[in-house]
Amino acid sequence: MTTQSLSTSKPKVPKQVVPPQPEVAPTKTSTSTTTAGEHPVTRAATAADIATVPAKVVRKKIAVGTVALVAAGPGDPDLLTLRAVALMRDADVIVVDESTEAIARVYASATTEFIVAGDHGKAMIDAAREGKNVVRLIAGDPIIDGSLVAEAAALRKAKVPFEVAPGVSDVTGIPAYAGFSLTGGRVRQIRVVDGTEVDLPWADLMQPGITTVYLNGADSCAEIAANLIAAGADPKTPIAVTRQGTTVDQRTLAGTLSEIGAIAKRSKQAGPGVVVVGEVVAQREKADWFEAKPLFGWRVLIPRTQEPTDSISALLRRHGAVPMEVPTISVEPPRTPQQIDRAVHGLVSGRYEWIGFTSVNAVRAIREKLASYGLDARSFAGLKVAAVGEATIAALIEFGVRPDLVTEGDQTTAALLEEWPAYDSLTDPINRIFLPRADIATESLVAGLTELGWEVEDITAFRTVRAAPPPAETREAIKTGGFDAVLFTSSSTVRNLVGIAGKPHHTTVVACIGPLTVKAAQEHGLRVDVEADSTTLIGLVEALAAHGEELRLAALEAGEGSWRPSRRRTPTRRKA
């Protein structure tokens, strides 16, 4: 008997195919801890759980900045191109040579970072990779001397974008400032060579129809001349050696090939410079303009108050001088402000017919006091305004107030008094004048206005106190004749300069703006060499320039090479 076994297994069910599902990021959930026999329970993640999940770091790629390779030119900051100035004003970083840092600081913003070059482009590449705008200010003309290629190659290798801003070349700029061109007459060719090279084709360079410019050849000028003569050049061929070209320290030695060695030795000059050989150097006798300025190279001291002296400095530079300011006065508020407060309230309420300003500091004091009350120039409505001094008038106009009474000629309180009308009870409804002035102001203006019938309220709007002494090297230069001239623009600048730095040396030219300033200088034992014909800043600078021109012509007639007072010392003591 056959026995069949009975199966207890379940019938097979066809396997269900599940289509692939897209990958879904896991949700922030957490499984609770379970014990044996328990099923896990899913719960929402807590803040502590989330904190343990590592966050994905997203690195934002920094855009690479740009680099501008800018030619600094011969040395005068005013010779930079407009493009170069714009690039430096917008630069985050300026990489400079030691000789170009001063030029860069003329145009850079206050937040610009400066780096001295010397690492073969690494500094500018690193800064550009940080997303900064970089200017590389290269000394001289990098296109002529070839230094541009090395800078550009480093940037190209680092894949940093760059642009080039060329400028005035040493080859043309320095001869122009030395007083001659590079062609003219029979000369139609120019050759530029490295003056430090020894093996040059001297026979080719000695031809009379060629002008040769030797870059960096100043210290080798005697050897250059000797090699040219040995190659057959005419010993009478003109040659010029110019150092620190286009700056106020420019010095040019001119002569012939046979003379230049002795001339250079007597001058005791040294350092890099440009040598030009050729007939064109003879043009210097007619076209020398830069080194012939009346105050060329003069160091001029300007003892100043808090008022700006930009206009004086610009005028002095135009005549070739190097101005240097020394603060002598500090301006502070009055010790008891109640008086000026009452006067300003009276100004607004109509207490005065006139207000007179005799200094920029007076304008500044009233403007700040009005601002503290939330007022502005409209407070002067219906009030007549008098002012003396170009800077004072400019400050009022900048504030929005145009003076009704100013002096046409001399800018003095005496001249203002002559223009001031007398009080007339029929036409003047109020007889009061408000004079905001310093605590040390003279009484002559008040006395004169009183005689004209006015009631004057002479109010202390600010105090003048002596400034801190200048640095030790400046004081030493003042006492030992390191300055060629000193400009005194007021009696207080005389008193305070002598008080904080001592008397100027007897060789220093003393120039004063008016009779009161002259008197103060003489009272301090100073001999006044220059007094302005007109009591204006322009008149003072022009008078000093005229004096400098007299000294220049006298030096030329005597065969002397310099007319700077600091270089022509005499044992005579200065006397009033």
Coordinates of C-alpha atoms in Angstrom, one line a residue:
M1 CA 0.0 0.0 0.0
T2 CA 1.4 3.2 -1.1
T3 CA 1.4 5.9 1.4
Q4 CA 1.1 9.6 0.1
S5 CA 2.5 12.4 2.3
L6 CA 0.4 15.4 2.6
S7 CA 2.2 18.8 2.3
T8 CA 1.3 21.5 4.7
S9 CA 3.3 24.3 2.8
K10 CA 1.4 27.3 1.4
P11 CA 0.9 27.6 -2.3
K12 CA 3.6 29.8 -4.0
V13 CA 2.6 33.3 -4.8
P14 CA 4.2 35.1 -7.9
K15 CA 6.9 37.5 -6.8
Q16 CA 5.8 41.1 -7.1
V17 CA 8.2 43.3 -9.0
V18 CA 8.7 46.7 -7.4
P19 CA 9.8 49.5 -9.7
P20 CA 12.9 51.4 -8.5
Q21 CA 12.2 54.4 -6.4
P22 CA 14.1 57.7 -6.5
E23 CA 16.6 58.2 -3.7
V24 CA 15.1 60.3 -0.9
A25 CA 17.2 62.0 1.6
P26 CA 16.6 60.6 5.1
T27 CA 14.4 62.7 7.4
K28 CA 15.6 63.9 10.6
T29 CA 14.0 61.2 12.8
S30 CA 15.3 59.1 15.6
T31 CA 14.6 55.5 16.7
S32 CA 14.1 55.0 20.4
T33 CA 16.1 52.4 22.3
T34 CA 14.3 49.1 22.8
T35 CA 14.7 46.2 25.1
A36 CA 14.3 42.5 24.1
G37 CA 10.9 41.8 22.8
E38 CA 10.0 45.4 22.1
H39 CA 9.5 47.0 18.7
P40 CA 11.4 50.1 17.9
V41 CA 9.2 53.3 18.1
T42 CA 10.0 56.2 15.7
R43 CA 9.9 59.7 17.2
A44 CA 10.6 63.3 15.9
A45 CA 14.2 64.4 16.1
T46 CA 15.2 66.7 18.9
A47 CA 17.4 69.8 18.6
A48 CA 20.2 67.8 20.3
D49 CA 19.9 65.1 17.7
I50 CA 20.1 67.6 14.8
A51 CA 23.2 69.2 16.3
T52 CA 25.0 65.9 16.0
V53 CA 24.3 65.7 12.3
P54 CA 27.4 67.1 10.4
A55 CA 26.5 70.1 8.2
K56 CA 27.6 70.2 4.6
V57 CA 30.2 72.9 4.2
V58 CA 29.5 75.2 1.2
R59 CA 32.6 77.0 0.1
K60 CA 31.9 80.2 -1.8
K61 CA 34.4 80.8 -4.5
I62 CA 36.1 84.2 -4.3
A63 CA 36.3 86.0 -7.6
V64 CA 39.8 86.8 -8.5
G65 CA 40.6 90.5 -8.4
T66 CA 42.4 92.5 -11.1
V67 CA 45.9 93.9 -11.2
A68 CA 46.9 97.1 -13.0
L69 CA 50.6 97.5 -13.9
V70 CA 51.1 101.3 -13.8
A71 CA 54.1 103.3 -14.8
A72 CA 55.1 105.8 -12.2
G73 CA 57.1 107.9 -14.6
P74 CA 60.1 110.1 -13.9
G75 CA 59.1 111.2 -10.4
D76 CA 56.7 114.1 -10.5
P77 CA 53.2 112.9 -9.2
D78 CA 51.6 115.4 -11.5
L79 CA 52.9 113.6 -14.6
L80 CA 50.8 110.5 -13.9
T81 CA 48.1 109.8 -16.4
L82 CA 44.4 110.2 -15.6
R83 CA 44.0 106.4 -15.9
A84 CA 46.8 105.8 -13.4
V85 CA 45.2 108.2 -10.9
A86 CA 41.8 106.6 -11.3
L87 CA 43.2 103.1 -10.8
M88 CA 45.1 104.1 -7.6
R89 CA 42.0 105.9 -6.1
D90 CA 40.0 102.7 -6.5
A91 CA 42.7 100.3 -5.4
D92 CA 42.5 98.1 -2.3
V93 CA 46.2 97.3 -2.4
I94 CA 49.1 99.2 -4.0
V95 CA 52.4 97.4 -4.5
V96 CA 55.1 99.9 -4.7
D97 CA 58.9 100.3 -5.0
E98 CA 60.7 102.3 -2.4
S99 CA 60.9 105.2 -4.8
T100 CA 57.2 105.2 -5.8
E101 CA 55.5 104.9 -2.4
A102 CA 55.4 108.7 -1.9
I103 CA 53.8 109.1 -5.4
A104 CA 51.2 106.5 -4.6
R105 CA 50.2 108.2 -1.3
V106 CA 49.3 111.4 -3.2
Y107 CA 46.3 109.7 -4.9
A108 CA 45.5 106.6 -2.8
S109 CA 42.5 106.5 -0.5
A110 CA 42.8 106.4 3.3
T111 CA 42.0 102.7 3.4
T112 CA 44.5 101.6 0.8
E113 CA 47.0 99.0 1.9
F114 CA 50.6 99.5 0.8
I115 CA 53.1 96.7 0.2
V116 CA 56.7 97.2 -0.8
A117 CA 57.6 94.9 -3.8
G118 CA 60.5 92.4 -3.7
D119 CA 58.9 89.0 -3.9
H120 CA 58.7 88.6 -7.6
G121 CA 55.0 89.3 -7.9
K122 CA 53.8 87.1 -5.0
A123 CA 52.2 90.0 -3.0
M124 CA 50.1 91.3 -5.9
I125 CA 49.1 87.7 -6.9
D126 CA 48.0 86.8 -3.3
A127 CA 46.0 90.1 -3.0
A128 CA 44.3 89.5 -6.4
R129 CA 43.3 86.0 -5.3
E130 CA 41.6 87.5 -2.3
G131 CA 39.4 89.4 -4.7
K132 CA 41.1 92.8 -4.2
N133 CA 41.8 95.4 -6.8
V134 CA 45.6 95.8 -7.0
V135 CA 47.8 98.4 -8.5
R136 CA 51.5 97.6 -9.1
L137 CA 53.2 101.1 -9.3
I138 CA 56.5 100.5 -11.1
A139 CA 59.3 103.1 -11.0
G140 CA 60.2 104.9 -14.2
D141 CA 59.1 103.5 -17.5
P142 CA 58.8 99.7 -17.3
I143 CA 58.1 99.5 -21.0
I144 CA 61.4 101.0 -21.9
D145 CA 63.5 99.2 -19.3
G146 CA 61.8 95.9 -19.8
S147 CA 60.6 95.3 -16.2
L148 CA 57.0 95.2 -17.4
V149 CA 57.6 91.8 -19.0
A150 CA 58.7 90.0 -15.8
E151 CA 55.7 91.4 -13.9
A152 CA 53.2 90.5 -16.6
A153 CA 54.7 87.0 -17.0
A154 CA 54.2 86.2 -13.3
L155 CA 50.6 87.3 -13.5
R156 CA 49.9 85.3 -16.7
K157 CA 51.4 82.2 -15.1
A158 CA 49.2 82.6 -12.0
K159 CA 46.1 83.2 -14.3
V160 CA 45.5 86.6 -12.8
P161 CA 43.9 89.1 -15.2
F162 CA 45.8 92.4 -15.6
E163 CA 46.0 95.6 -17.5
V164 CA 48.8 98.1 -18.3
A165 CA 48.7 101.8 -17.8
P166 CA 51.7 103.4 -19.5
G167 CA 52.9 106.9 -18.6
V168 CA 55.4 109.6 -19.3
S169 CA 58.8 108.1 -20.0
D170 CA 62.1 109.0 -18.4
V171 CA 63.5 109.1 -21.9
T172 CA 61.3 112.1 -22.9
G173 CA 60.2 113.6 -19.6
I174 CA 63.5 114.2 -18.0
P175 CA 65.1 115.9 -21.0
A176 CA 62.0 118.1 -21.2
Y177 CA 62.4 119.2 -17.6
A178 CA 66.2 119.6 -18.1
G179 CA 65.5 122.1 -20.9
F180 CA 66.1 120.4 -24.3
S181 CA 64.4 118.1 -26.8
L182 CA 65.9 114.9 -28.3
T183 CA 65.8 116.0 -31.9
G184 CA 66.3 119.2 -33.8
G185 CA 68.7 120.7 -36.3
R186 CA 70.7 118.0 -37.9
V187 CA 69.6 115.4 -35.3
R188 CA 66.9 113.0 -36.6
Q189 CA 67.8 109.8 -34.7
I190 CA 67.4 108.8 -31.0
R191 CA 69.1 105.8 -29.4
V192 CA 68.3 104.5 -25.9
V193 CA 70.9 102.3 -24.2
D194 CA 71.6 100.9 -20.8
G195 CA 74.1 103.2 -19.2
T196 CA 75.4 100.5 -17.0
E197 CA 76.6 98.3 -19.9
V198 CA 80.3 98.4 -20.7
D199 CA 80.4 96.7 -24.1
L200 CA 78.4 99.1 -26.2
P201 CA 79.0 99.9 -29.9
W202 CA 80.7 103.2 -29.1
A203 CA 81.7 103.9 -32.7
D204 CA 78.1 103.9 -33.7
L205 CA 77.0 106.0 -30.8
M206 CA 79.5 108.8 -31.4
Q207 CA 78.0 110.0 -34.7
P208 CA 77.0 113.7 -34.7
G209 CA 73.5 113.2 -36.1
I210 CA 72.3 111.0 -33.2
T211 CA 71.1 111.7 -29.7
T212 CA 71.9 108.9 -27.3
V213 CA 70.1 108.5 -24.0
Y214 CA 71.9 106.4 -21.4
L215 CA 69.5 105.2 -18.8
N216 CA 71.0 104.8 -15.3
G217 CA 74.2 106.2 -16.6
A218 CA 74.7 109.2 -14.2
D219 CA 77.4 107.6 -12.1
S220 CA 79.2 106.4 -15.2
C221 CA 79.1 109.7 -17.1
A222 CA 82.9 110.1 -17.0
E223 CA 83.5 106.6 -18.4
I224 CA 80.8 107.2 -21.1
A225 CA 82.5 110.4 -22.2
A226 CA 85.9 108.7 -22.2
N227 CA 84.7 105.8 -24.3
L228 CA 83.0 108.1 -26.8
I229 CA 86.1 110.2 -27.2
A230 CA 88.2 107.1 -27.6
A231 CA 85.9 106.0 -30.4
G232 CA 86.4 109.2 -32.3
A233 CA 83.7 111.6 -30.9
D234 CA 84.3 115.3 -30.8
P235 CA 85.4 116.2 -27.3
K236 CA 83.2 119.4 -27.6
T237 CA 80.1 117.3 -28.0
P238 CA 77.5 118.5 -25.4
I239 CA 76.5 116.1 -22.6
A240 CA 74.0 116.5 -19.7
V241 CA 73.6 114.4 -16.5
T242 CA 70.2 114.7 -14.7
R243 CA 69.4 113.2 -11.4
Q244 CA 66.0 113.1 -9.7
G245 CA 64.4 114.4 -12.9
T246 CA 61.1 116.2 -12.8
T247 CA 61.2 116.7 -9.0
V248 CA 62.1 119.7 -7.0
D249 CA 65.4 118.0 -6.2
Q250 CA 66.3 117.7 -9.9
R251 CA 70.0 118.6 -10.6
T252 CA 71.5 118.8 -14.1
L253 CA 75.2 118.9 -14.8
A254 CA 75.9 120.2 -18.4
G255 CA 79.2 120.5 -20.3
T256 CA 81.1 118.8 -23.0
L257 CA 82.6 115.3 -23.2
S258 CA 86.0 116.6 -22.3
E259 CA 84.7 118.6 -19.3
I260 CA 82.0 116.4 -17.7
G261 CA 84.4 114.3 -15.6
A262 CA 85.7 117.3 -13.8
I263 CA 82.3 118.9 -13.5
A264 CA 80.8 115.7 -12.0
K265 CA 83.7 115.4 -9.5
R266 CA 83.3 119.0 -8.3
S267 CA 79.5 118.6 -7.9
K268 CA 79.9 115.7 -5.4
Q269 CA 76.6 114.3 -6.7
A270 CA 75.8 110.6 -6.8
G271 CA 72.9 108.3 -7.5
P272 CA 70.9 107.1 -10.5
G273 CA 70.1 109.4 -13.3
V274 CA 69.9 109.9 -17.1
V275 CA 72.8 110.9 -19.4
V276 CA 72.0 112.6 -22.7
V277 CA 74.8 113.1 -25.3
G278 CA 74.3 115.1 -28.5
E279 CA 73.9 118.5 -30.1
V280 CA 70.4 118.9 -28.6
V281 CA 71.8 119.5 -25.1
A282 CA 72.9 123.0 -26.3
Q283 CA 69.2 123.9 -26.4
R284 CA 69.4 124.1 -22.6
E285 CA 70.8 127.6 -22.8
K286 CA 67.5 128.9 -24.3
A287 CA 64.9 126.4 -23.1
D288 CA 65.9 125.7 -19.4
W289 CA 62.7 126.5 -17.5
F290 CA 62.4 124.1 -14.6
E291 CA 65.6 124.6 -12.7
A292 CA 65.5 128.3 -13.4
K293 CA 62.4 128.9 -11.3
P294 CA 63.0 131.6 -8.7
L295 CA 62.4 129.4 -5.7
F296 CA 63.6 126.1 -7.2
G297 CA 64.5 123.6 -4.5
W298 CA 63.8 126.1 -1.7
R299 CA 62.5 124.6 1.5
V300 CA 59.9 127.1 2.7
L301 CA 58.5 126.9 6.3
I302 CA 54.9 127.9 6.8
P303 CA 54.0 128.5 10.4
R304 CA 50.2 128.2 10.3
T305 CA 47.1 128.5 12.4
Q306 CA 44.3 125.9 12.2
E307 CA 43.3 127.5 8.8
P308 CA 44.3 125.5 5.7
T309 CA 47.3 126.7 3.7
D310 CA 46.7 124.7 0.6
S311 CA 46.6 127.9 -1.6
I312 CA 50.0 129.0 -0.3
S313 CA 51.5 125.6 -0.8
A314 CA 50.2 125.4 -4.4
L315 CA 51.6 128.8 -5.2
L316 CA 55.0 128.0 -3.7
R317 CA 55.2 124.7 -5.7
R318 CA 54.4 126.7 -8.9
H319 CA 57.6 128.6 -8.2
G320 CA 59.6 125.5 -7.6
A321 CA 59.6 125.5 -3.8
V322 CA 59.1 122.7 -1.3
P323 CA 56.6 123.9 1.3
M324 CA 56.4 122.5 4.8
E325 CA 53.7 123.4 7.3
V326 CA 54.2 123.6 11.1
P327 CA 51.1 124.1 13.3
T328 CA 51.7 126.9 15.7
I329 CA 48.2 127.6 17.0
S330 CA 45.4 125.3 18.3
V331 CA 41.8 126.6 18.3
E332 CA 39.5 125.8 21.2
P333 CA 36.0 126.8 22.3
P334 CA 35.8 129.8 24.8
R335 CA 36.0 128.9 28.5
T336 CA 32.6 130.4 29.2
P337 CA 30.2 129.8 26.2
Q338 CA 27.3 131.8 27.7
Q339 CA 28.4 135.0 26.0
I340 CA 28.6 133.5 22.5
D341 CA 25.3 131.6 23.1
R342 CA 23.5 134.9 23.9
A343 CA 25.0 136.6 20.8
V344 CA 23.9 133.7 18.5
H345 CA 20.3 134.0 19.9
G346 CA 20.5 137.7 19.2
L347 CA 21.7 137.0 15.7
V348 CA 18.6 134.9 15.0
S349 CA 16.1 137.3 16.8
G350 CA 17.3 140.4 14.9
R351 CA 19.4 142.1 17.5
Y352 CA 22.1 143.1 15.1
E353 CA 22.4 145.1 11.9
W354 CA 25.8 143.7 10.9
I355 CA 28.1 140.7 11.6
G356 CA 31.8 141.0 10.8
F357 CA 34.1 138.0 10.2
T358 CA 37.9 138.6 10.3
S359 CA 39.0 134.9 10.1
V360 CA 38.1 131.5 9.0
N361 CA 38.0 130.3 12.6
A362 CA 35.3 132.9 13.4
V363 CA 33.2 131.5 10.5
R364 CA 33.7 128.0 11.7
A365 CA 32.8 128.9 15.3
I366 CA 29.5 130.5 14.3
R367 CA 28.7 127.8 11.9
E368 CA 29.2 125.1 14.5
K369 CA 27.2 127.0 17.1
L370 CA 24.3 127.4 14.7
A371 CA 24.4 123.7 13.8
S372 CA 24.2 122.8 17.5
Y373 CA 20.8 124.6 17.6
G374 CA 19.7 122.9 14.3
L375 CA 20.1 126.1 12.3
D376 CA 22.0 126.9 9.1
A377 CA 22.9 129.8 6.8
R378 CA 19.3 131.0 6.6
S379 CA 19.8 132.5 10.1
F380 CA 21.7 135.3 8.3
A381 CA 18.5 136.5 6.4
G382 CA 18.1 140.3 6.8
L383 CA 21.6 140.6 8.3
K384 CA 24.4 142.5 6.6
V385 CA 27.7 140.5 6.5
A386 CA 31.2 141.9 6.3
A387 CA 34.4 139.8 5.8
V388 CA 38.1 140.3 5.4
G389 CA 40.6 137.8 3.9
E390 CA 40.3 135.6 0.9
A391 CA 40.0 132.4 3.0
T392 CA 37.3 134.0 5.2
I393 CA 35.2 135.0 2.2
A394 CA 35.6 131.5 0.7
A395 CA 34.5 129.9 3.9
L396 CA 31.4 132.1 4.1
I397 CA 30.5 131.3 0.5
E398 CA 31.0 127.6 1.1
F399 CA 28.6 127.9 4.0
G400 CA 26.0 129.6 1.7
V401 CA 26.5 133.2 2.8
R402 CA 27.8 135.9 0.3
P403 CA 29.3 138.9 2.2
D404 CA 27.8 142.3 1.6
L405 CA 31.1 144.1 2.4
V406 CA 34.6 143.0 1.5
T407 CA 37.9 144.8 0.8
E408 CA 39.1 145.2 -2.8
G409 CA 42.8 145.6 -2.1
D410 CA 44.5 144.9 1.2
Q411 CA 43.0 142.1 3.2
T412 CA 43.4 143.7 6.6
T413 CA 41.0 144.9 9.3
A414 CA 42.2 148.5 8.7
A415 CA 41.2 148.2 5.1
L416 CA 37.8 146.8 6.1
L417 CA 37.3 149.7 8.5
E418 CA 37.9 152.1 5.7
E419 CA 35.1 150.5 3.7
W420 CA 32.6 150.2 6.6
P421 CA 29.8 152.8 6.4
A422 CA 29.1 155.1 9.3
Y423 CA 25.9 154.6 11.3
D424 CA 23.0 156.5 10.0
S425 CA 19.9 156.6 12.2
L426 CA 17.7 157.4 9.2
T427 CA 18.7 154.3 7.1
D428 CA 19.9 151.9 9.8
P429 CA 17.1 150.6 12.0
I430 CA 19.6 149.0 14.4
N431 CA 23.0 150.3 15.5
R432 CA 24.6 147.0 16.8
I433 CA 27.4 145.0 15.2
F434 CA 28.3 141.4 16.2
L435 CA 32.1 140.7 16.0
P436 CA 32.8 137.0 16.7
R437 CA 36.6 136.9 17.2
A438 CA 39.5 135.3 19.0
D439 CA 40.3 136.0 22.6
I440 CA 43.5 137.8 21.6
A441 CA 42.1 140.0 18.9
T442 CA 43.3 143.6 18.6
E443 CA 41.0 146.5 19.6
S444 CA 41.6 148.7 16.6
L445 CA 38.6 147.5 14.6
V446 CA 36.3 147.9 17.6
A447 CA 37.6 151.4 18.3
G448 CA 37.2 152.4 14.6
L449 CA 33.6 151.1 14.4
T450 CA 32.7 152.9 17.6
E451 CA 34.0 156.2 16.1
L452 CA 31.7 155.5 13.2
G453 CA 28.7 155.5 15.6
W454 CA 28.2 151.8 15.9
E455 CA 27.6 149.8 19.1
V456 CA 30.0 146.9 18.9
E457 CA 29.7 143.6 20.7
D458 CA 33.2 142.1 20.5
I459 CA 32.4 138.4 21.4
T460 CA 35.0 135.7 22.1
A461 CA 34.0 133.0 19.7
F462 CA 37.1 130.9 20.1
R463 CA 40.4 130.7 21.9
T464 CA 43.8 130.4 20.4
V465 CA 46.4 128.4 22.4
R466 CA 50.0 127.6 21.5
A467 CA 50.4 124.3 19.6
A468 CA 52.8 121.5 20.7
P469 CA 56.4 121.9 19.5
P470 CA 57.2 120.3 16.1
P471 CA 59.5 117.2 15.9
A472 CA 63.1 117.6 17.0
E473 CA 64.5 117.4 13.4
T474 CA 62.2 120.3 12.4
R475 CA 63.2 122.4 15.3
E476 CA 66.9 121.7 14.5
A477 CA 66.3 122.7 10.8
I478 CA 64.7 126.0 11.9
K479 CA 67.6 126.9 14.2
T480 CA 70.5 125.8 12.0
G481 CA 69.3 127.2 8.6
G482 CA 67.8 124.1 7.1
F483 CA 65.0 126.2 5.7
D484 CA 65.6 128.7 2.9
A485 CA 62.6 130.9 3.9
V486 CA 59.8 131.3 6.4
L487 CA 56.4 132.8 5.7
F488 CA 54.6 134.6 8.5
T489 CA 51.0 135.3 7.8
S490 CA 50.1 136.9 11.1
S491 CA 51.6 138.3 14.3
S492 CA 50.4 135.3 16.2
T493 CA 52.4 132.9 13.9
V494 CA 55.5 134.9 14.7
R495 CA 55.0 134.7 18.5
N496 CA 54.0 131.1 18.5
L497 CA 56.8 129.8 16.2
V498 CA 59.5 131.5 18.3
G499 CA 57.8 130.1 21.4
I500 CA 57.6 126.5 20.3
A501 CA 60.7 126.1 18.0
G502 CA 63.0 129.1 18.5
K503 CA 64.1 131.8 16.1
P504 CA 64.8 131.0 12.5
H505 CA 68.5 131.0 11.5
H506 CA 70.0 134.3 10.3
T507 CA 70.5 132.9 6.8
T508 CA 66.7 132.1 6.5
V509 CA 64.8 134.6 4.4
V510 CA 61.9 136.1 6.5
A511 CA 58.8 137.1 4.6
C512 CA 55.8 138.8 6.3
I513 CA 52.3 139.6 5.0
G514 CA 51.6 143.1 6.5
P515 CA 52.9 145.9 8.8
L516 CA 51.6 144.3 12.0
T517 CA 53.3 141.0 11.2
V518 CA 56.5 142.9 10.3
K519 CA 56.4 144.7 13.6
A520 CA 56.0 141.4 15.5
A521 CA 58.9 139.8 13.7
Q522 CA 61.2 142.8 14.4
E523 CA 60.1 142.8 18.1
H524 CA 61.4 139.2 18.2
G525 CA 64.8 140.2 16.8
L526 CA 64.2 139.0 13.2
R527 CA 65.4 140.9 10.1
V528 CA 62.5 141.0 7.7
D529 CA 63.8 140.5 4.1
V530 CA 60.4 140.5 2.3
E531 CA 57.2 142.4 2.9
A532 CA 54.3 141.9 0.5
D533 CA 53.1 144.9 -1.4
S534 CA 49.6 143.7 -0.9
T535 CA 48.4 142.0 2.2
T536 CA 47.2 138.8 0.4
L537 CA 48.6 135.3 0.3
I538 CA 49.3 135.7 -3.4
G539 CA 51.1 138.9 -2.8
L540 CA 53.2 137.4 -0.1
V541 CA 54.3 134.4 -2.3
E542 CA 54.9 136.6 -5.3
A543 CA 57.1 139.0 -3.2
L544 CA 59.2 136.0 -2.0
A545 CA 59.5 134.7 -5.6
A546 CA 60.7 138.2 -6.8
H547 CA 63.3 138.1 -4.0
G548 CA 64.4 134.7 -5.0
E549 CA 64.7 135.8 -8.7
E550 CA 67.0 138.6 -7.5
L551 CA 69.2 136.2 -5.7
R552 CA 69.3 133.8 -8.7
L553 CA 70.4 136.5 -11.1
A554 CA 73.0 137.7 -8.6
A555 CA 74.3 134.1 -8.3
L556 CA 74.5 133.7 -12.1
E557 CA 76.4 137.0 -12.4
A558 CA 78.9 135.9 -9.7
G559 CA 79.3 132.5 -11.3
E560 CA 77.8 130.6 -8.4
G561 CA 75.8 127.5 -8.9
S562 CA 73.1 127.9 -6.2
W563 CA 71.1 130.8 -4.9
R564 CA 69.5 128.9 -2.1
P565 CA 70.0 130.7 1.3
S566 CA 70.6 127.4 3.1
R567 CA 73.6 126.7 0.9
R568 CA 75.1 130.2 1.0
R569 CA 75.9 130.5 4.7
T570 CA 77.5 133.6 6.1
P571 CA 78.9 134.1 9.6
T572 CA 76.9 137.3 10.1
R573 CA 74.2 137.1 12.8
R574 CA 70.7 138.1 12.0
K575 CA 69.8 141.5 13.4
A576 CA 66.6 143.4 13.4

